[in-house]
PDB file of C-alpha atoms in Angstrom:
ATOM      1  CA  LYS A  29      -9.159   4.866  12.592  1.00  0.00           C
ATOM      2  CA  GLN A  30     -10.055   1.343  11.525  1.00  0.00           C
ATOM      3  CA  GLU A  31      -8.200  -0.014   8.523  1.00  0.00           C
ATOM      4  CA  VAL A  32      -8.926  -3.286   6.814  1.00  0.00           C
ATOM      5  CA  THR A  33      -6.383  -5.103   4.569  1.00  0.00           C
ATOM      6  CA  GLN A  34      -6.731  -8.150   2.495  1.00  0.00           C
ATOM      7  CA  ILE A  35      -3.985 -10.450   1.174  1.00  0.00           C
ATOM      8  CA  PRO A  36      -3.440 -11.470  -1.494  1.00  0.00           C
ATOM      9  CA  ALA A  37      -4.903  -8.775  -3.772  1.00  0.00           C
ATOM     10  CA  ALA A  38      -5.356 -11.514  -6.563  1.00  0.00           C
ATOM     11  CA  LEU A  39      -5.226 -15.179  -6.581  1.00  0.00           C
ATOM     12  CA  SER A  40      -5.414 -17.755  -9.414  1.00  0.00           C
ATOM     13  CA  VAL A  41      -5.718 -21.449  -8.592  1.00  0.00           C
ATOM     14  CA  PRO A  42      -6.654 -24.595 -10.493  1.00  0.00           C
ATOM     15  CA  GLU A  43     -10.094 -26.085  -9.937  1.00  0.00           C
ATOM     16  CA  GLY A  44     -10.305 -28.387  -6.945  1.00  0.00           C
ATOM     17  CA  GLU A  45      -7.720 -26.686  -4.771  1.00  0.00           C
ATOM     18  CA  ASN A  46      -8.390 -25.570  -1.253  1.00  0.00           C
ATOM     19  CA  LEU A  47      -7.500 -21.947  -0.618  1.00  0.00           C
ATOM     20  CA  VAL A  48      -7.360 -19.283   2.099  1.00  0.00           C
ATOM     21  CA  LEU A  49      -8.080 -15.691   1.896  1.00  0.00           C
ATOM     22  CA  ASN A  50      -6.769 -13.304   4.603  1.00  0.00           C
ATOM     23  CA  CYS A  51      -8.151 -10.268   6.159  1.00  0.00           C
ATOM     24  CA  SER A  52      -6.589  -8.073   8.861  1.00  0.00           C
ATOM     25  CA  PHE A  53      -7.950  -5.146  10.766  1.00  0.00           C
ATOM     26  CA  THR A  54      -6.231  -2.579  12.953  1.00  0.00           C
ATOM     27  CA  ASP A  55      -8.765  -1.977  15.749  1.00  0.00           C
ATOM     28  CA  SER A  56      -9.888  -5.147  17.561  1.00  0.00           C
ATOM     29  CA  ALA A  57     -12.955  -3.396  19.088  1.00  0.00           C
ATOM     30  CA  ILE A  58     -15.240  -4.757  16.425  1.00  0.00           C
ATOM     31  CA  TYR A  59     -18.972  -5.771  16.651  1.00  0.00           C
ATOM     32  CA  ASN A  60     -18.799  -8.319  13.820  1.00  0.00           C
ATOM     33  CA  LEU A  61     -16.946  -9.284  10.727  1.00  0.00           C
ATOM     34  CA  GLN A  62     -18.506 -10.329   7.432  1.00  0.00           C
ATOM     35  CA  TRP A  63     -17.284 -11.866   4.195  1.00  0.00           C
ATOM     36  CA  PHE A  64     -18.931 -10.938   0.977  1.00  0.00           C
ATOM     37  CA  ARG A  65     -18.778 -11.982  -2.574  1.00  0.00           C
ATOM     38  CA  GLN A  66     -18.852  -9.404  -5.507  1.00  0.00           C
ATOM     39  CA  ASP A  67     -19.185 -10.526  -9.113  1.00  0.00           C
ATOM     40  CA  PRO A  68     -18.041  -8.104 -11.834  1.00  0.00           C
ATOM     41  CA  GLY A  69     -20.285  -5.081 -12.019  1.00  0.00           C
ATOM     42  CA  LYS A  70     -22.694  -6.469  -9.440  1.00  0.00           C
ATOM     43  CA  GLY A  71     -23.608  -5.788  -5.813  1.00  0.00           C
ATOM     44  CA  LEU A  72     -22.534  -7.710  -2.758  1.00  0.00           C
ATOM     45  CA  THR A  73     -23.682 -11.089  -1.587  1.00  0.00           C
ATOM     46  CA  SER A  74     -23.119 -11.814   2.078  1.00  0.00           C
ATOM     47  CA  LEU A  75     -21.382 -15.147   2.629  1.00  0.00           C
ATOM     48  CA  LEU A  76     -20.693 -15.309   6.311  1.00  0.00           C
ATOM     49  CA  LEU A  77     -21.085 -13.228   9.345  1.00  0.00           C
ATOM     50  CA  ILE A  78     -19.121 -13.795  12.517  1.00  0.00           C
ATOM     51  CA  GLN A  79     -20.080 -12.020  15.737  1.00  0.00           C
ATOM     52  CA  SER A  80     -17.262 -10.662  17.864  1.00  0.00           C
ATOM     53  CA  SER A  81     -17.837 -13.397  20.461  1.00  0.00           C
ATOM     54  CA  GLN A  82     -17.598 -16.224  17.857  1.00  0.00           C
ATOM     55  CA  ARG A  83     -14.525 -17.933  16.499  1.00  0.00           C
ATOM     56  CA  GLU A  84     -15.849 -19.189  13.230  1.00  0.00           C
ATOM     57  CA  GLN A  85     -18.725 -19.777  10.887  1.00  0.00           C
ATOM     58  CA  THR A  86     -19.326 -22.340   8.253  1.00  0.00           C
ATOM     59  CA  SER A  87     -21.519 -22.472   5.213  1.00  0.00           C
ATOM     60  CA  GLY A  88     -21.151 -25.301   2.753  1.00  0.00           C
ATOM     61  CA  ARG A  89     -17.618 -25.243   1.430  1.00  0.00           C
ATOM     62  CA  LEU A  90     -16.886 -21.971   3.106  1.00  0.00           C
ATOM     63  CA  ASN A  91     -15.340 -21.583   6.599  1.00  0.00           C
ATOM     64  CA  ALA A  92     -14.491 -18.243   8.141  1.00  0.00           C
ATOM     65  CA  SER A  93     -12.521 -17.839  11.292  1.00  0.00           C
ATOM     66  CA  LEU A  94     -11.997 -14.765  13.465  1.00  0.00           C
ATOM     67  CA  ASP A  95      -9.171 -14.011  15.885  1.00  0.00           C
ATOM     68  CA  LYS A  96     -10.277 -10.657  17.310  1.00  0.00           C
ATOM     69  CA  SER A  97      -7.290 -10.188  19.600  1.00  0.00           C
ATOM     70  CA  SER A  98      -4.809 -10.460  16.724  1.00  0.00           C
ATOM     71  CA  GLY A  99      -7.067  -8.573  14.245  1.00  0.00           C
ATOM     72  CA  ARG A 100      -7.307 -11.445  11.750  1.00  0.00           C
ATOM     73  CA  SER A 101      -9.806 -13.373   9.796  1.00  0.00           C
ATOM     74  CA  THR A 102      -9.512 -16.029   7.206  1.00  0.00           C
ATOM     75  CA  LEU A 103     -11.959 -17.443   4.632  1.00  0.00           C
ATOM     76  CA  TYR A 104     -11.279 -20.950   3.692  1.00  0.00           C
ATOM     77  CA  ILE A 105     -12.783 -22.270   0.424  1.00  0.00           C
ATOM     78  CA  ALA A 106     -12.700 -26.015  -0.011  1.00  0.00           C
ATOM     79  CA  ALA A 107     -12.607 -27.825  -3.373  1.00  0.00           C
ATOM     80  CA  SER A 108     -12.757 -24.601  -5.347  1.00  0.00           C
ATOM     81  CA  GLN A 109     -14.846 -24.425  -8.486  1.00  0.00           C
ATOM     82  CA  PRO A 110     -14.747 -22.034 -11.542  1.00  0.00           C
ATOM     83  CA  GLY A 111     -18.130 -20.600 -10.228  1.00  0.00           C
ATOM     84  CA  ASP A 112     -16.214 -19.390  -7.137  1.00  0.00           C
ATOM     85  CA  SER A 113     -14.336 -16.874  -9.300  1.00  0.00           C
ATOM     86  CA  ALA A 114     -15.222 -13.379  -7.984  1.00  0.00           C
ATOM     87  CA  THR A 115     -13.899 -10.629  -5.692  1.00  0.00           C
ATOM     88  CA  TYR A 116     -14.061 -11.489  -2.002  1.00  0.00           C
ATOM     89  CA  LEU A 117     -14.436  -8.606   0.455  1.00  0.00           C
ATOM     90  CA  CYS A 118     -14.218  -8.634   4.262  1.00  0.00           C
ATOM     91  CA  ALA A 119     -15.755  -5.929   6.211  1.00  0.00           C
ATOM     92  CA  VAL A 120     -15.765  -5.079   9.963  1.00  0.00           C
ATOM     93  CA  SER A 121     -18.345  -3.159  11.891  1.00  0.00           C
ATOM     94  CA  GLY A 122     -17.923  -1.463  15.234  1.00  0.00           C
ATOM     95  CA  GLY A 123     -18.233   1.821  17.068  1.00  0.00           C
ATOM     96  CA  ALA A 124     -21.178   3.773  17.999  1.00  0.00           C
ATOM     97  CA  THR A 125     -22.704   3.738  14.460  1.00  0.00           C
ATOM     98  CA  ASN A 126     -21.874   0.176  13.520  1.00  0.00           C
ATOM     99  CA  LYS A 127     -20.698   1.278  10.101  1.00  0.00           C
ATOM    100  CA  LEU A 128     -19.111  -1.302   7.780  1.00  0.00           C
ATOM    101  CA  ILE A 129     -15.432  -0.697   6.938  1.00  0.00           C
ATOM    102  CA  PHE A 130     -14.449  -2.778   3.880  1.00  0.00           C
ATOM    103  CA  GLY A 131     -11.091  -4.318   2.941  1.00  0.00           C
ATOM    104  CA  THR A 132      -9.490  -3.902  -0.392  1.00  0.00           C
ATOM    105  CA  GLY A 133     -10.725  -7.275  -1.683  1.00  0.00           C
ATOM    106  CA  THR A 134      -9.163 -10.367  -3.113  1.00  0.00           C
ATOM    107  CA  LEU A 135      -9.827 -11.145  -6.797  1.00  0.00           C
ATOM    108  CA  LEU A 136     -10.032 -14.976  -7.109  1.00  0.00           C
ATOM    109  CA  ALA A 137      -9.866 -16.833 -10.409  1.00  0.00           C
ATOM    110  CA  VAL A 138     -10.447 -20.512 -10.327  1.00  0.00           C
ATOM    111  CA  GLN A 139      -9.170 -22.111 -13.559  1.00  0.00           C
ATOM    112  CA  PRO A 140     -11.085 -25.079 -15.062  1.00  0.00           C
TER     113      PRO A 140
ATOM    114  CA  GLY B1256     -35.265 -13.192   1.880  1.00  0.00           C
ATOM    115  CA  ALA B1257     -34.876  -9.508   2.114  1.00  0.00           C
ATOM    116  CA  VAL B1258     -34.110  -7.795  -1.148  1.00  0.00           C
ATOM    117  CA  VAL B1259     -32.834  -4.321  -2.100  1.00  0.00           C
ATOM    118  CA  SER B1260     -33.221  -2.921  -5.580  1.00  0.00           C
ATOM    119  CA  GLN B1261     -31.594   0.001  -7.270  1.00  0.00           C
ATOM    120  CA  HIS B1262     -32.714   1.911 -10.263  1.00  0.00           C
ATOM    121  CA  PRO B1263     -31.343   2.527 -12.757  1.00  0.00           C
ATOM    122  CA  SER B1264     -28.713  -0.173 -13.071  1.00  0.00           C
ATOM    123  CA  ARG B1265     -26.684   2.060 -15.310  1.00  0.00           C
ATOM    124  CA  VAL B1266     -26.828   5.640 -16.498  1.00  0.00           C
ATOM    125  CA  ILE B1267     -24.785   7.738 -18.813  1.00  0.00           C
ATOM    126  CA  CYS B1268     -25.151  11.559 -18.530  1.00  0.00           C
ATOM    127  CA  LYS B1269     -23.451  14.716 -19.763  1.00  0.00           C
ATOM    128  CA  SER B1270     -21.235  16.794 -17.549  1.00  0.00           C
ATOM    129  CA  GLY B1271     -23.192  19.318 -15.587  1.00  0.00           C
ATOM    130  CA  THR B1272     -26.445  17.443 -15.406  1.00  0.00           C
ATOM    131  CA  SER B1273     -27.945  15.851 -12.265  1.00  0.00           C
ATOM    132  CA  VAL B1274     -28.656  12.190 -11.853  1.00  0.00           C
ATOM    133  CA  LYS B1275     -30.973  10.497  -9.395  1.00  0.00           C
ATOM    134  CA  ILE B1276     -30.478   6.963  -8.196  1.00  0.00           C
ATOM    135  CA  GLU B1277     -33.259   5.118  -6.256  1.00  0.00           C
ATOM    136  CA  CYS B1278     -32.732   2.469  -3.573  1.00  0.00           C
ATOM    137  CA  ARG B1279     -35.703   0.401  -2.448  1.00  0.00           C
ATOM    138  CA  SER B1280     -36.173  -2.266   0.128  1.00  0.00           C
ATOM    139  CA  LEU B1281     -38.678  -4.565  -1.394  1.00  0.00           C
ATOM    140  CA  ASP B1282     -39.993  -6.647   1.383  1.00  0.00           C
ATOM    141  CA  PHE B1283     -38.977  -5.000   4.523  1.00  0.00           C
ATOM    142  CA  GLN B1284     -38.868  -1.616   6.183  1.00  0.00           C
ATOM    143  CA  ALA B1285     -35.428  -0.035   6.393  1.00  0.00           C
ATOM    144  CA  THR B1286     -34.856   2.328   9.232  1.00  0.00           C
ATOM    145  CA  THR B1287     -31.392   3.034   7.918  1.00  0.00           C
ATOM    146  CA  MET B1288     -29.970   3.053   4.460  1.00  0.00           C
ATOM    147  CA  PHE B1289     -26.367   3.510   3.397  1.00  0.00           C
ATOM    148  CA  TRP B1290     -24.735   4.838   0.123  1.00  0.00           C
ATOM    149  CA  TYR B1291     -21.375   3.595  -0.930  1.00  0.00           C
ATOM    150  CA  ARG B1292     -19.172   4.451  -3.883  1.00  0.00           C
ATOM    151  CA  GLN B1293     -16.731   2.007  -5.546  1.00  0.00           C
ATOM    152  CA  PHE B1294     -14.095   3.175  -7.943  1.00  0.00           C
ATOM    153  CA  PRO B1295     -12.588   0.591 -10.316  1.00  0.00           C
ATOM    154  CA  LYS B1296     -10.546  -2.055  -8.606  1.00  0.00           C
ATOM    155  CA  GLN B1297     -11.088  -0.358  -5.247  1.00  0.00           C
ATOM    156  CA  SER B1298     -13.141  -1.253  -2.361  1.00  0.00           C
ATOM    157  CA  LEU B1299     -16.462   0.147  -1.185  1.00  0.00           C
ATOM    158  CA  MET B1300     -16.257   3.565   0.590  1.00  0.00           C
ATOM    159  CA  LEU B1301     -19.223   4.705   2.720  1.00  0.00           C
ATOM    160  CA  MET B1302     -20.530   8.075   1.513  1.00  0.00           C
ATOM    161  CA  ALA B1303     -23.389   8.634   3.926  1.00  0.00           C
ATOM    162  CA  THR B1304     -25.919   7.103   6.254  1.00  0.00           C
ATOM    163  CA  SER B1305     -29.608   8.046   5.935  1.00  0.00           C
ATOM    164  CA  ASN B1306     -32.264   7.541   8.462  1.00  0.00           C
ATOM    165  CA  GLU B1307     -35.951   7.681   7.504  1.00  0.00           C
ATOM    166  CA  GLY B1308     -37.335  11.131   8.208  1.00  0.00           C
ATOM    167  CA  SER B1309     -34.032  12.767   9.124  1.00  0.00           C
ATOM    168  CA  LYS B1310     -31.038  14.354   7.416  1.00  0.00           C
ATOM    169  CA  ALA B1311     -28.352  12.109   6.198  1.00  0.00           C
ATOM    170  CA  THR B1312     -25.026  11.874   7.868  1.00  0.00           C
ATOM    171  CA  TYR B1313     -22.159  12.295   5.487  1.00  0.00           C
ATOM    172  CA  GLU B1314     -18.630  10.798   5.864  1.00  0.00           C
ATOM    173  CA  GLN B1315     -15.654  13.089   5.854  1.00  0.00           C
ATOM    174  CA  GLY B1316     -14.739  14.421   2.441  1.00  0.00           C
ATOM    175  CA  VAL B1317     -18.196  13.820   0.882  1.00  0.00           C
ATOM    176  CA  GLU B1318     -19.891  17.001  -0.253  1.00  0.00           C
ATOM    177  CA  LYS B1319     -23.440  17.038   1.087  1.00  0.00           C
ATOM    178  CA  ASP B1320     -24.543  19.720  -1.459  1.00  0.00           C
ATOM    179  CA  LYS B1321     -23.261  17.698  -4.291  1.00  0.00           C
ATOM    180  CA  PHE B1322     -24.693  14.257  -3.230  1.00  0.00           C
ATOM    181  CA  LEU B1323     -28.186  14.908  -2.029  1.00  0.00           C
ATOM    182  CA  ILE B1324     -29.830  12.112  -0.108  1.00  0.00           C
ATOM    183  CA  ASN B1325     -33.385  11.752   0.667  1.00  0.00           C
ATOM    184  CA  HIS B1326     -34.988   9.002   2.783  1.00  0.00           C
ATOM    185  CA  ALA B1327     -38.643   9.989   2.734  1.00  0.00           C
ATOM    186  CA  SER B1328     -40.098   6.548   3.542  1.00  0.00           C
ATOM    187  CA  LEU B1329     -39.099   3.339   5.165  1.00  0.00           C
ATOM    188  CA  THR B1330     -38.664   1.640   1.813  1.00  0.00           C
ATOM    189  CA  LEU B1331     -37.084   4.316  -0.417  1.00  0.00           C
ATOM    190  CA  SER B1332     -33.929   6.379  -0.303  1.00  0.00           C
ATOM    191  CA  THR B1333     -32.610   8.448  -3.266  1.00  0.00           C
ATOM    192  CA  LEU B1334     -29.105   9.674  -4.018  1.00  0.00           C
ATOM    193  CA  THR B1335     -28.970  12.752  -6.439  1.00  0.00           C
ATOM    194  CA  VAL B1336     -25.568  13.520  -7.935  1.00  0.00           C
ATOM    195  CA  THR B1337     -25.879  17.252  -8.752  1.00  0.00           C
ATOM    196  CA  SER B1338     -23.833  18.907 -11.517  1.00  0.00           C
ATOM    197  CA  ALA B1339     -22.124  15.608 -12.228  1.00  0.00           C
ATOM    198  CA  HIS B1340     -18.571  15.697 -13.557  1.00  0.00           C
ATOM    199  CA  PRO B1341     -16.435  12.917 -15.118  1.00  0.00           C
ATOM    200  CA  GLU B1342     -14.657  12.231 -11.709  1.00  0.00           C
ATOM    201  CA  ASP B1343     -18.110  11.329 -10.304  1.00  0.00           C
ATOM    202  CA  SER B1344     -18.118   8.319 -12.681  1.00  0.00           C
ATOM    203  CA  SER B1345     -18.261   5.366 -10.324  1.00  0.00           C
ATOM    204  CA  PHE B1346     -20.352   2.313  -9.104  1.00  0.00           C
ATOM    205  CA  TYR B1347     -22.798   3.482  -6.501  1.00  0.00           C
ATOM    206  CA  ILE B1348     -24.102   0.856  -4.118  1.00  0.00           C
ATOM    207  CA  CYS B1349     -26.819   1.196  -1.512  1.00  0.00           C
ATOM    208  CA  SER B1350     -27.687  -1.057   1.417  1.00  0.00           C
ATOM    209  CA  ALA B1351     -30.466  -1.174   3.869  1.00  0.00           C
ATOM    210  CA  ARG B1352     -30.744  -2.265   7.497  1.00  0.00           C
ATOM    211  CA  SER B1353     -34.062  -2.974   9.267  1.00  0.00           C
ATOM    212  CA  GLY B1354     -32.649  -2.617  12.802  1.00  0.00           C
ATOM    213  CA  GLY B1355     -30.689  -5.837  13.105  1.00  0.00           C
ATOM    214  CA  ASP B1356     -27.160  -6.643  12.241  1.00  0.00           C
ATOM    215  CA  ASN B1357     -27.357  -7.356   8.621  1.00  0.00           C
ATOM    216  CA  GLU B1358     -27.000  -4.856   5.756  1.00  0.00           C
ATOM    217  CA  ILE B1359     -28.706  -6.004   2.577  1.00  0.00           C
ATOM    218  CA  PHE B1360     -26.945  -4.681  -0.451  1.00  0.00           C
ATOM    219  CA  GLY B1361     -28.461  -3.495  -3.674  1.00  0.00           C
ATOM    220  CA  PRO B1362     -27.097  -4.506  -7.174  1.00  0.00           C
ATOM    221  CA  GLY B1363     -25.449  -1.201  -7.740  1.00  0.00           C
ATOM    222  CA  THR B1364     -25.787   1.626 -10.233  1.00  0.00           C
ATOM    223  CA  ARG B1365     -22.959   2.294 -12.805  1.00  0.00           C
ATOM    224  CA  LEU B1366     -22.731   6.020 -13.368  1.00  0.00           C
ATOM    225  CA  THR B1367     -20.832   7.301 -16.379  1.00  0.00           C
ATOM    226  CA  VAL B1368     -20.400  11.107 -16.829  1.00  0.00           C
ATOM    227  CA  LEU B1369     -19.218  12.193 -20.256  1.00  0.00           C
TER     228      LEU B1369
END
């Protein structure tokens, strides 16, 4: 059974810092991995999607990497801003139904 | 871009009543819709997968008679929480897929059962 874990559970950084969020998964037979952002009481916004054959994806100040064999992904946020404060979720899909399995999330607070 | 809406955004009801939540794909046809539940400070847990015109597939531990799902058209799926109890209070999120890789998520519905 696929399990997805995110470390740290919470992170507080001063504005301008670069930071890394970690995601690990137990079954490497995934179809893709996604990083989402969730603001309090809101739905999910997809940030980056990495196909299983890819190593990384970039969008603006965000860079996500994927090491499928070791079951790990990282989300790198450059020059963090207070507006980046949110919960970041990673999710993997795989298997016959391609269902998304979500991690536990990292609550990020960027202090002005 | 593709948008998914949910209605209502929040609902408060008395214990024992039923509540219906709608999930709509606004500018695309969704062959598959998913319903998730998220308890405070926890991640999203998939409840069920619904395909247009067929019965929903429920995840282990989710009572199909309590959480009724209808996917009658390619743009609408509904989740009805029957005989709601306080432990059903949660954040319910739907998502829709049009056949490709991406799931588009709705804004969520906050259910509070008194």
